[in-house]
mmCIF file of N, CA and C in Angstrom:
data_model
loop_
_atom_site.group_PDB
_atom_site.id
_atom_site.type_symbol
_atom_site.label_atom_id
_atom_site.label_comp_id
_atom_site.label_asym_id
_atom_site.label_seq_id
_atom_site.Cartn_x
_atom_site.Cartn_y
_atom_site.Cartn_z
ATOM 1 N N MET A 1 101.970 76.054 105.332
ATOM 2 C CA MET A 1 101.638 77.221 104.733
ATOM 3 C C MET A 1 102.182 78.402 105.543
ATOM 4 N N ALA A 2 103.149 79.352 105.007
ATOM 5 C CA ALA A 2 103.697 80.325 105.957
ATOM 6 C C ALA A 2 102.751 81.525 106.120
ATOM 7 N N ALA A 3 102.883 82.028 107.211
ATOM 8 C CA ALA A 3 101.828 83.186 107.396
ATOM 9 C C ALA A 3 102.305 84.505 106.835
ATOM 10 N N ALA A 4 101.432 85.306 106.347
ATOM 11 C CA ALA A 4 101.906 86.629 105.689
ATOM 12 C C ALA A 4 103.044 87.469 106.633
ATOM 13 N N LYS A 5 102.955 87.261 107.836
ATOM 14 C CA LYS A 5 103.795 87.956 108.804
ATOM 15 C C LYS A 5 105.047 87.454 108.607
ATOM 16 N N ASP A 6 105.236 86.176 108.241
ATOM 17 C CA ASP A 6 106.604 85.520 108.049
ATOM 18 C C ASP A 6 107.390 86.170 106.815
ATOM 19 N N LEU A 7 106.603 86.881 106.007
ATOM 20 C CA LEU A 7 107.255 87.454 104.694
ATOM 21 C C LEU A 7 107.714 88.900 104.926
ATOM 22 N N VAL A 8 107.520 89.411 106.092
ATOM 23 C CA VAL A 8 107.965 90.884 106.305
ATOM 24 C C VAL A 8 109.353 90.639 106.911
ATOM 25 N N PRO A 9 110.360 91.268 106.290
ATOM 26 C CA PRO A 9 111.626 91.268 106.778
ATOM 27 C C PRO A 9 111.774 91.717 108.308
ATOM 28 N N LYS A 10 112.680 91.158 109.084
ATOM 29 C CA LYS A 10 112.648 91.281 110.432
ATOM 30 C C LYS A 10 113.298 92.724 110.765
ATOM 31 N N ASP A 11 114.138 93.214 110.075
ATOM 32 C CA ASP A 11 114.769 94.409 110.450
ATOM 33 C C ASP A 11 115.532 95.030 109.236
ATOM 34 N N GLY A 12 116.241 96.150 109.297
ATOM 35 C CA GLY A 12 117.145 96.564 108.357
ATOM 36 C C GLY A 12 116.397 97.433 107.055
ATOM 37 N N TYR A 13 117.207 97.671 106.148
ATOM 38 C CA TYR A 13 116.586 98.422 104.995
ATOM 39 C C TYR A 13 115.716 97.592 104.290
ATOM 40 N N ASP A 14 115.749 96.163 104.178
ATOM 41 C CA ASP A 14 114.614 95.452 103.681
ATOM 42 C C ASP A 14 113.190 95.693 104.212
ATOM 43 N N ARG A 15 113.202 95.742 105.515
ATOM 44 C CA ARG A 15 111.992 96.079 106.248
ATOM 45 C C ARG A 15 111.599 97.211 105.882
ATOM 46 N N LEU A 16 112.416 98.401 105.954
ATOM 47 C CA LEU A 16 111.930 99.719 105.620
ATOM 48 C C LEU A 16 111.382 99.744 104.275
ATOM 49 N N GLU A 17 112.147 99.196 103.371
ATOM 50 C CA GLU A 17 111.585 99.384 101.755
ATOM 51 C C GLU A 17 110.376 98.409 101.808
ATOM 52 N N TYR A 18 110.028 97.470 102.412
ATOM 53 C CA TYR A 18 108.989 96.688 102.501
ATOM 54 C C TYR A 18 107.660 97.671 102.826
ATOM 55 N N PHE A 19 107.855 98.381 103.963
ATOM 56 C CA PHE A 19 106.752 99.187 104.537
ATOM 57 C C PHE A 19 106.585 100.606 103.612
ATOM 58 N N LEU A 20 107.725 101.023 103.065
ATOM 59 C CA LEU A 20 107.685 102.077 102.174
ATOM 60 C C LEU A 20 106.840 101.722 100.815
ATOM 61 N N LYS A 21 107.052 100.795 100.487
ATOM 62 C CA LYS A 21 106.304 100.120 99.267
ATOM 63 C C LYS A 21 104.859 99.970 99.555
ATOM 64 N N LEU A 22 104.656 99.351 100.890
ATOM 65 C CA LEU A 22 103.183 99.206 101.175
ATOM 66 C C LEU A 22 102.455 100.704 101.329
ATOM 67 N N ARG A 23 103.199 101.612 101.832
ATOM 68 C CA ARG A 23 102.711 102.939 102.121
ATOM 69 C C ARG A 23 102.379 103.602 100.855
ATOM 70 N N LEU A 24 103.374 103.606 99.856
ATOM 71 C CA LEU A 24 103.167 104.217 98.607
ATOM 72 C C LEU A 24 101.951 103.653 98.001
ATOM 73 N N ALA A 25 101.756 102.382 97.935
ATOM 74 C CA ALA A 25 100.529 101.598 97.474
ATOM 75 C C ALA A 25 99.202 102.158 98.047
ATOM 76 N N ASP A 26 99.243 102.380 99.598
ATOM 77 C CA ASP A 26 98.185 102.839 100.161
ATOM 78 C C ASP A 26 97.801 104.147 99.659
ATOM 79 N N LEU A 27 98.843 104.930 99.422
ATOM 80 C CA LEU A 27 98.679 106.288 99.015
ATOM 81 C C LEU A 27 98.394 106.614 97.499
ATOM 82 N N GLY A 28 98.511 105.413 96.755
ATOM 83 C CA GLY A 28 98.231 105.321 95.264
ATOM 84 C C GLY A 28 99.243 106.548 94.721
ATOM 85 N N MET A 29 100.556 106.047 95.190
ATOM 86 C CA MET A 29 101.655 107.064 94.708
ATOM 87 C C MET A 29 102.847 106.248 94.110
ATOM 88 N N THR A 30 103.575 106.610 93.194
ATOM 89 C CA THR A 30 104.723 105.884 92.778
ATOM 90 C C THR A 30 105.974 106.497 93.356
ATOM 91 N N GLN A 31 107.073 105.750 93.249
ATOM 92 C CA GLN A 31 108.229 106.351 93.771
ATOM 93 C C GLN A 31 108.713 107.674 93.176
ATOM 94 N N GLU A 32 108.440 107.803 91.869
ATOM 95 C CA GLU A 32 108.703 109.019 91.226
ATOM 96 C C GLU A 32 107.883 109.954 91.842
ATOM 97 N N GLU A 33 106.506 109.933 92.189
ATOM 98 C CA GLU A 33 105.909 110.983 92.570
ATOM 99 C C GLU A 33 106.194 111.358 93.899
ATOM 100 N N LEU A 34 106.758 110.313 94.837
ATOM 101 C CA LEU A 34 107.229 110.645 96.059
ATOM 102 C C LEU A 34 108.500 111.435 95.995
ATOM 103 N N ALA A 35 109.461 111.284 94.903
ATOM 104 C CA ALA A 35 110.516 111.903 94.858
ATOM 105 C C ALA A 35 110.218 113.435 94.298
ATOM 106 N N ALA A 36 109.236 113.707 93.528
ATOM 107 C CA ALA A 36 108.821 114.979 93.141
ATOM 108 C C ALA A 36 108.221 115.715 94.285
ATOM 109 N N ARG A 37 107.736 115.133 95.385
ATOM 110 C CA ARG A 37 107.267 115.833 96.571
ATOM 111 C C ARG A 37 108.510 116.103 97.434
ATOM 112 N N GLY A 38 109.729 115.603 97.194
ATOM 113 C CA GLY A 38 110.811 115.994 98.096
ATOM 114 C C GLY A 38 111.283 114.576 98.806
ATOM 115 N N GLY A 39 110.612 113.503 98.616
ATOM 116 C CA GLY A 39 111.011 112.256 99.154
ATOM 117 C C GLY A 39 112.199 111.688 98.378
ATOM 118 N N PRO A 40 112.613 110.505 98.799
ATOM 119 C CA PRO A 40 113.749 109.798 98.224
ATOM 120 C C PRO A 40 113.244 109.364 96.761
ATOM 121 N N ASP A 41 114.204 109.453 95.675
ATOM 122 C CA ASP A 41 113.843 108.967 94.479
ATOM 123 C C ASP A 41 114.353 107.460 94.389
ATOM 124 N N PRO A 42 113.799 106.820 93.278
ATOM 125 C CA PRO A 42 114.286 105.476 93.279
ATOM 126 C C PRO A 42 115.830 105.070 93.208
ATOM 127 N N SER A 43 116.741 106.001 92.657
ATOM 128 C CA SER A 43 118.140 105.853 92.820
ATOM 129 C C SER A 43 118.722 106.041 94.140
ATOM 130 N N THR A 44 118.054 106.812 94.901
ATOM 131 C CA THR A 44 118.535 106.927 96.461
ATOM 132 C C THR A 44 118.087 105.669 97.182
ATOM 133 N N LEU A 45 116.902 105.211 96.959
ATOM 134 C CA LEU A 45 116.661 103.989 97.570
ATOM 135 C C LEU A 45 117.347 102.635 97.169
ATOM 136 N N ALA A 46 117.755 102.789 95.970
ATOM 137 C CA ALA A 46 118.805 101.669 95.560
ATOM 138 C C ALA A 46 120.113 101.796 96.157
ATOM 139 N N LYS A 47 120.667 103.022 96.152
ATOM 140 C CA LYS A 47 121.909 103.268 96.829
ATOM 141 C C LYS A 47 121.856 102.613 98.272
ATOM 142 N N VAL A 48 120.767 102.961 99.068
ATOM 143 C CA VAL A 48 120.602 102.451 100.349
ATOM 144 C C VAL A 48 120.464 101.065 100.586
ATOM 145 N N ARG A 49 119.823 100.534 99.547
ATOM 146 C CA ARG A 49 119.592 98.865 99.444
ATOM 147 C C ARG A 49 121.062 98.285 99.375
ATOM 148 N N ASN A 50 121.858 98.787 98.344
ATOM 149 C CA ASN A 50 123.066 98.424 98.091
ATOM 150 C C ASN A 50 124.320 98.505 98.928
ATOM 151 N N ARG A 51 124.084 99.243 100.010
ATOM 152 C CA ARG A 51 125.280 99.611 100.912
ATOM 153 C C ARG A 51 125.072 98.899 102.204
ATOM 154 N N ALA A 52 125.009 97.491 102.064
ATOM 155 C CA ALA A 52 124.920 96.623 103.189
ATOM 156 C C ALA A 52 126.076 96.833 104.106
ATOM 157 N N GLY A 53 125.850 96.950 105.342
ATOM 158 C CA GLY A 53 127.095 97.108 106.370
ATOM 159 C C GLY A 53 127.439 98.440 106.606
ATOM 160 N N GLN A 54 126.887 99.331 105.775
ATOM 161 C CA GLN A 54 127.417 100.736 105.974
ATOM 162 C C GLN A 54 126.510 101.254 106.890
ATOM 163 N N ASN A 55 126.864 102.736 107.168
ATOM 164 C CA ASN A 55 125.889 103.435 107.979
ATOM 165 C C ASN A 55 124.517 103.694 107.248
ATOM 166 N N THR A 56 123.416 103.806 108.206
ATOM 167 C CA THR A 56 122.195 104.066 107.763
ATOM 168 C C THR A 56 121.976 105.429 107.213
ATOM 169 N N PRO A 57 121.027 105.950 106.442
ATOM 170 C CA PRO A 57 120.939 107.259 106.067
ATOM 171 C C PRO A 57 120.879 108.105 107.431
ATOM 172 N N LYS A 58 121.146 109.651 107.043
ATOM 173 C CA LYS A 58 121.300 110.452 108.337
ATOM 174 C C LYS A 58 119.865 110.462 108.960
ATOM 175 N N ALA A 59 119.756 110.809 110.241
ATOM 176 C CA ALA A 59 118.345 110.947 110.916
ATOM 177 C C ALA A 59 117.539 112.055 110.104
ATOM 178 N N ALA A 60 118.267 113.275 109.522
ATOM 179 C CA ALA A 60 117.388 114.221 108.982
ATOM 180 C C ALA A 60 116.801 113.760 107.734
ATOM 181 N N THR A 61 117.481 112.786 107.002
ATOM 182 C CA THR A 61 116.958 112.152 105.710
ATOM 183 C C THR A 61 115.735 111.039 106.163
ATOM 184 N N LEU A 62 115.910 110.400 107.072
ATOM 185 C CA LEU A 62 114.877 109.499 107.621
ATOM 186 C C LEU A 62 113.660 110.206 108.063
ATOM 187 N N LEU A 63 113.778 111.441 108.713
ATOM 188 C CA LEU A 63 112.839 112.311 109.104
ATOM 189 C C LEU A 63 112.043 112.790 108.088
ATOM 190 N N ASN A 64 112.797 113.112 107.029
ATOM 191 C CA ASN A 64 112.125 113.776 105.793
ATOM 192 C C ASN A 64 111.370 112.788 105.037
ATOM 193 N N TRP A 65 111.766 111.658 105.124
ATOM 194 C CA TRP A 65 110.976 110.409 104.444
ATOM 195 C C TRP A 65 109.784 110.224 105.289
ATOM 196 N N ASP A 66 109.839 110.302 106.458
ATOM 197 C CA ASP A 66 108.571 110.087 107.392
ATOM 198 C C ASP A 66 107.626 111.123 107.027
ATOM 199 N N ASP A 67 108.079 112.435 106.839
ATOM 200 C CA ASP A 67 107.135 113.540 106.480
ATOM 201 C C ASP A 67 106.447 113.361 105.169
ATOM 202 N N GLN A 68 107.227 112.918 104.214
ATOM 203 C CA GLN A 68 106.950 112.660 102.830
ATOM 204 C C GLN A 68 105.804 111.552 102.633
ATOM 205 N N VAL A 69 105.779 110.596 103.347
ATOM 206 C CA VAL A 69 104.900 109.599 103.236
ATOM 207 C C VAL A 69 103.534 109.550 104.336
ATOM 208 N N GLY A 70 103.716 110.641 105.137
ATOM 209 C CA GLY A 70 102.620 110.800 106.250
ATOM 210 C C GLY A 70 102.765 109.821 107.331
ATOM 211 N N TRP A 71 103.894 109.467 107.821
ATOM 212 C CA TRP A 71 104.319 108.818 108.997
ATOM 213 C C TRP A 71 104.703 109.680 110.120
ATOM 214 N N GLU A 72 104.434 109.193 111.233
ATOM 215 C CA GLU A 72 104.949 109.958 112.543
ATOM 216 C C GLU A 72 106.498 110.040 112.331
ATOM 217 N N ARG A 73 106.998 111.219 112.689
ATOM 218 C CA ARG A 73 108.535 111.376 112.802
ATOM 219 C C ARG A 73 109.158 110.270 113.587
ATOM 220 N N GLY A 74 110.185 109.657 113.086
ATOM 221 C CA GLY A 74 110.969 108.566 113.761
ATOM 222 C C GLY A 74 110.513 107.160 113.363
ATOM 223 N N SER A 75 109.336 107.225 112.347
ATOM 224 C CA SER A 75 108.873 105.756 111.950
ATOM 225 C C SER A 75 109.975 105.253 111.110
ATOM 226 N N CYS A 76 110.548 105.853 110.074
ATOM 227 C CA CYS A 76 111.689 105.082 109.504
ATOM 228 C C CYS A 76 112.687 104.493 110.268
ATOM 229 N N ALA A 77 113.147 105.201 111.288
ATOM 230 C CA ALA A 77 114.294 104.763 112.167
ATOM 231 C C ALA A 77 113.862 103.553 112.854
ATOM 232 N N VAL A 78 112.698 103.664 113.588
ATOM 233 C CA VAL A 78 112.293 102.563 114.345
ATOM 234 C C VAL A 78 111.844 101.198 113.346
ATOM 235 N N THR A 79 111.472 101.464 112.340
ATOM 236 C CA THR A 79 111.262 100.488 111.225
ATOM 237 C C THR A 79 112.504 99.750 110.975
ATOM 238 N N LEU A 80 113.591 100.429 110.694
ATOM 239 C CA LEU A 80 114.863 99.843 110.414
ATOM 240 C C LEU A 80 115.364 98.804 111.448
ATOM 241 N N LEU A 81 114.888 99.222 112.772
ATOM 242 C CA LEU A 81 115.264 98.343 113.953
ATOM 243 C C LEU A 81 114.231 97.222 114.359
ATOM 244 N N GLY A 82 113.011 97.207 113.331
ATOM 245 C CA GLY A 82 112.335 96.096 113.602
ATOM 246 C C GLY A 82 110.917 96.400 113.912
ATOM 247 N N ASP A 83 110.569 97.737 114.223
ATOM 248 C CA ASP A 83 109.206 97.996 114.660
ATOM 249 C C ASP A 83 108.363 98.355 113.480
ATOM 250 N N THR A 84 107.216 98.862 113.636
ATOM 251 C CA THR A 84 106.332 99.282 112.594
ATOM 252 C C THR A 84 106.039 100.594 112.412
ATOM 253 N N PRO A 85 106.034 101.296 111.246
ATOM 254 C CA PRO A 85 105.829 102.707 111.041
ATOM 255 C C PRO A 85 104.469 103.217 111.497
ATOM 256 N N ARG A 86 104.206 104.226 111.932
ATOM 257 C CA ARG A 86 102.712 104.702 112.484
ATOM 258 C C ARG A 86 102.398 105.963 111.497
ATOM 259 N N GLU A 87 101.180 105.897 111.059
ATOM 260 C CA GLU A 87 100.612 106.909 110.156
ATOM 261 C C GLU A 87 100.271 108.171 110.989
ATOM 262 N N VAL A 88 100.286 109.164 110.352
ATOM 263 C CA VAL A 88 99.834 110.466 111.032
ATOM 264 C C VAL A 88 98.395 110.889 110.130
ATOM 265 N N GLY A 89 97.821 111.834 110.293
ATOM 266 C CA GLY A 89 96.566 112.138 109.834
ATOM 267 C C GLY A 89 96.736 112.765 108.538
ATOM 268 N N VAL A 90 97.685 113.535 108.368
ATOM 269 C CA VAL A 90 97.800 114.252 107.110
ATOM 270 C C VAL A 90 99.350 114.244 106.656
ATOM 271 N N ILE A 91 99.489 114.292 105.370
ATOM 272 C CA ILE A 91 100.836 114.408 104.745
ATOM 273 C C ILE A 91 101.280 115.833 104.864
ATOM 274 N N THR A 92 102.294 115.988 105.387
ATOM 275 C CA THR A 92 102.682 117.351 105.792
ATOM 276 C C THR A 92 103.209 118.191 104.740
ATOM 277 N N THR A 93 104.155 117.485 103.861
ATOM 278 C CA THR A 93 104.680 118.410 102.782
ATOM 279 C C THR A 93 103.728 118.109 101.459
ATOM 280 N N GLY A 94 103.818 119.313 100.910
ATOM 281 C CA GLY A 94 103.027 119.474 99.704
ATOM 282 C C GLY A 94 101.535 119.700 99.891
ATOM 283 N N GLY A 95 101.181 119.997 101.093
ATOM 284 C CA GLY A 95 99.763 120.337 101.533
ATOM 285 C C GLY A 95 99.027 119.322 102.107
ATOM 286 N N GLN A 96 98.109 119.567 102.891
ATOM 287 C CA GLN A 96 97.193 118.631 103.343
ATOM 288 C C GLN A 96 96.276 117.870 102.303
ATOM 289 N N ILE A 97 96.151 116.574 102.564
ATOM 290 C CA ILE A 97 95.221 115.798 101.708
ATOM 291 C C ILE A 97 94.041 116.126 102.138
ATOM 292 N N THR A 98 92.954 116.326 100.984
ATOM 293 C CA THR A 98 91.612 116.824 101.309
ATOM 294 C C THR A 98 90.910 115.507 101.954
ATOM 295 N N ALA A 99 89.785 115.651 102.595
ATOM 296 C CA ALA A 99 88.772 114.487 103.183
ATOM 297 C C ALA A 99 88.613 113.667 102.043
ATOM 298 N N ASN A 100 88.224 113.992 100.742
ATOM 299 C CA ASN A 100 87.804 113.248 99.551
ATOM 300 C C ASN A 100 89.066 112.388 99.134
ATOM 301 N N GLU A 101 90.244 112.989 99.001
ATOM 302 C CA GLU A 101 91.345 112.163 98.626
ATOM 303 C C GLU A 101 91.469 111.122 99.759
ATOM 304 N N LYS A 102 91.622 111.442 100.934
ATOM 305 C CA LYS A 102 91.838 110.473 101.928
ATOM 306 C C LYS A 102 90.817 109.295 101.847
ATOM 307 N N LEU A 103 89.376 109.771 101.707
ATOM 308 C CA LEU A 103 88.580 108.787 101.549
ATOM 309 C C LEU A 103 88.763 107.978 100.296
ATOM 310 N N VAL A 104 89.184 108.379 99.225
ATOM 311 C CA VAL A 104 89.407 107.531 97.890
ATOM 312 C C VAL A 104 90.525 106.614 98.288
ATOM 313 N N ARG A 105 91.591 107.305 98.967
ATOM 314 C CA ARG A 105 92.648 106.304 99.102
ATOM 315 C C ARG A 105 92.453 105.299 100.269
ATOM 316 N N LEU A 106 91.589 105.544 101.263
ATOM 317 C CA LEU A 106 91.259 104.521 102.075
ATOM 318 C C LEU A 106 90.402 103.491 101.401
ATOM 319 N N LEU A 107 89.455 103.934 100.556
ATOM 320 C CA LEU A 107 88.602 102.657 99.843
ATOM 321 C C LEU A 107 89.465 101.967 99.068
ATOM 322 N N ARG A 108 90.432 102.516 98.301
ATOM 323 C CA ARG A 108 91.473 101.769 97.343
ATOM 324 C C ARG A 108 92.172 100.718 98.516
ATOM 325 N N GLN A 109 92.607 101.244 99.641
ATOM 326 C CA GLN A 109 93.338 100.253 100.703
ATOM 327 C C GLN A 109 92.401 99.221 101.018
ATOM 328 N N ALA A 110 91.312 99.553 101.336
ATOM 329 C CA ALA A 110 90.227 98.512 101.903
ATOM 330 C C ALA A 110 90.005 97.557 100.710
ATOM 331 N N GLY A 111 89.839 98.070 99.487
ATOM 332 C CA GLY A 111 89.664 97.066 98.386
ATOM 333 C C GLY A 111 90.810 96.274 98.327
ATOM 334 N N ARG A 112 92.113 96.760 98.395
ATOM 335 C CA ARG A 112 93.185 95.798 98.183
ATOM 336 C C ARG A 112 93.319 94.778 99.332
ATOM 337 N N ALA A 113 92.844 95.254 100.520
ATOM 338 C CA ALA A 113 93.069 94.394 101.831
ATOM 339 C C ALA A 113 91.898 93.515 101.476
ATOM 340 N N ASN A 114 90.873 93.693 100.867
ATOM 341 C CA ASN A 114 89.792 92.745 100.665
ATOM 342 C C ASN A 114 90.217 91.735 99.722
ATOM 343 N N ASN A 115 90.719 92.070 98.759
ATOM 344 C CA ASN A 115 91.347 91.252 97.752
ATOM 345 C C ASN A 115 92.310 90.163 98.247
ATOM 346 N N LYS A 116 93.176 90.526 99.165
ATOM 347 C CA LYS A 116 94.221 89.680 99.853
ATOM 348 C C LYS A 116 93.673 88.853 100.564
ATOM 349 N N MET A 117 92.749 89.161 101.601
ATOM 350 C CA MET A 117 91.963 88.458 102.319
ATOM 351 C C MET A 117 91.042 87.344 101.563
ATOM 352 N N SER A 118 90.595 87.871 100.639
ATOM 353 C CA SER A 118 89.864 86.879 99.829
ATOM 354 C C SER A 118 90.579 85.808 99.240
ATOM 355 N N ALA A 119 91.585 85.998 98.638
ATOM 356 C CA ALA A 119 92.712 85.185 97.934
ATOM 357 C C ALA A 119 93.304 84.215 99.225
ATOM 358 N N ALA A 120 93.574 84.727 100.293
ATOM 359 C CA ALA A 120 94.073 84.020 101.379
ATOM 360 C C ALA A 120 92.913 82.959 101.987
ATOM 361 N N LEU A 121 91.780 83.499 101.942
ATOM 362 C CA LEU A 121 90.769 82.585 102.350
ATOM 363 C C LEU A 121 90.588 81.413 101.289
ATOM 364 N N THR A 122 90.506 81.667 100.119
ATOM 365 C CA THR A 122 90.543 80.687 99.068
ATOM 366 C C THR A 122 91.582 79.734 99.191
ATOM 367 N N THR A 123 92.790 80.051 99.510
ATOM 368 C CA THR A 123 93.923 79.220 99.593
ATOM 369 C C THR A 123 93.715 78.391 100.953
ATOM 370 N N ALA A 124 93.277 78.978 102.034
ATOM 371 C CA ALA A 124 93.081 78.178 103.209
ATOM 372 C C ALA A 124 92.016 77.110 103.110
ATOM 373 N N LEU A 125 90.806 77.568 102.268
ATOM 374 C CA LEU A 125 89.936 76.527 102.130
ATOM 375 C C LEU A 125 90.348 75.452 101.219
ATOM 376 N N ALA A 126 91.095 75.823 100.241
ATOM 377 C CA ALA A 126 91.604 74.807 99.323
ATOM 378 C C ALA A 126 92.518 73.846 100.198
ATOM 379 N N GLU A 127 93.375 74.303 101.099
ATOM 380 C CA GLU A 127 94.346 73.493 101.792
ATOM 381 C C GLU A 127 93.567 72.632 102.875
ATOM 382 N N ASN A 128 92.457 73.359 103.502
ATOM 383 C CA ASN A 128 91.466 72.534 104.462
ATOM 384 C C ASN A 128 90.926 71.552 103.664
ATOM 385 N N GLU A 129 90.416 71.590 102.554
ATOM 386 C CA GLU A 129 89.781 70.673 101.673
ATOM 387 C C GLU A 129 90.817 69.339 101.413
ATOM 388 N N ARG A 130 91.952 69.809 101.129
ATOM 389 C CA ARG A 130 93.067 68.684 100.831
ATOM 390 C C ARG A 130 93.302 67.914 101.933
ATOM 391 N N LEU A 131 93.399 68.479 103.109
ATOM 392 C CA LEU A 131 93.749 67.933 104.422
ATOM 393 C C LEU A 131 92.653 66.896 104.736
ATOM 394 N N THR A 132 91.416 67.349 104.465
ATOM 395 C CA THR A 132 90.081 66.554 104.913
ATOM 396 C C THR A 132 90.266 65.371 104.073
ATOM 397 N N ARG A 133 90.406 65.575 102.791
ATOM 398 C CA ARG A 133 90.642 64.252 101.799
ATOM 399 C C ARG A 133 91.604 63.311 102.306
ATOM 400 N N GLN A 134 92.749 63.903 102.816
ATOM 401 C CA GLN A 134 93.806 62.850 103.255
ATOM 402 C C GLN A 134 93.475 62.206 104.611
ATOM 403 N N ILE A 135 92.817 62.968 105.435
ATOM 404 C CA ILE A 135 92.288 62.417 106.714
ATOM 405 C C ILE A 135 91.278 61.294 106.477
ATOM 406 N N GLN A 136 90.341 61.568 105.462
ATOM 407 C CA GLN A 136 89.443 60.577 105.305
ATOM 408 C C GLN A 136 90.062 59.383 104.611
ATOM 409 N N ALA A 137 91.094 59.556 103.722
ATOM 410 C CA ALA A 137 91.777 58.402 103.149
ATOM 411 C C ALA A 137 92.478 57.605 104.302
ATOM 412 N N ALA A 138 93.174 58.410 105.247
ATOM 413 C CA ALA A 138 93.779 57.683 106.257
ATOM 414 C C ALA A 138 92.685 56.825 107.127
ATOM 415 N N LEU A 139 91.596 57.384 107.378
ATOM 416 C CA LEU A 139 90.656 56.782 108.244
ATOM 417 C C LEU A 139 89.998 55.551 107.444
ATOM 418 N N ASP A 140 89.813 55.633 106.094
ATOM 419 C CA ASP A 140 89.552 54.446 105.328
ATOM 420 C C ASP A 140 90.489 53.337 105.435
ATOM 421 N N THR A 141 91.679 53.591 105.605
ATOM 422 C CA THR A 141 92.637 52.384 105.500
ATOM 423 C C THR A 141 92.548 51.688 107.104
ATOM 424 N N LEU A 142 92.101 52.483 107.823
ATOM 425 C CA LEU A 142 91.828 51.856 109.201
ATOM 426 C C LEU A 142 90.533 50.995 109.430
ATOM 427 N N LYS A 143 89.575 51.106 108.436
ATOM 428 C CA LYS A 143 88.362 50.236 108.529
ATOM 429 C C LYS A 143 88.695 48.738 107.989
#
C-alpha cells in the first residue's frame, strides 16, 4: 500500500497545483473565487500546466499567488522546487479574515483531515486483517 506522501508530486508545476488545490479546499474557496480576489484564474493555471519545459511564471506572479492564498511570500517558488508552502496568519488581499471565518475554515479542515485519517485507518485495519488470515493459513500448513 503506497503512503499518501508518495502521491504528492516531487516538484514542478504538478506539485504547486497539488498544494494550491489543497489550500483552496482548506479555505473553502473555488478557483473562480480565487481569481475574483486577484489570484490566478483556471485558464491561467491551465496555461502554466500545459507549458512543460518552458519558463516558470514570473516572480511577481508567484508572489501574487502567495498573497492570494495566504502563504508566506516565496512559497509558490519553493514549492515548484520541491519544498512545502508555509501559511501566514491572514490573507493579505481582500482584507483580513475574521477570527470566526478562520475558526470555521479550521474546523472544516480538521473535519476533512479526520475523514481522511478514518478512511486510511479503515483501509489499514482491513489490510492487517487480510495479512493476519494469510499468516494463519501459512502457519496451518506447517502443522
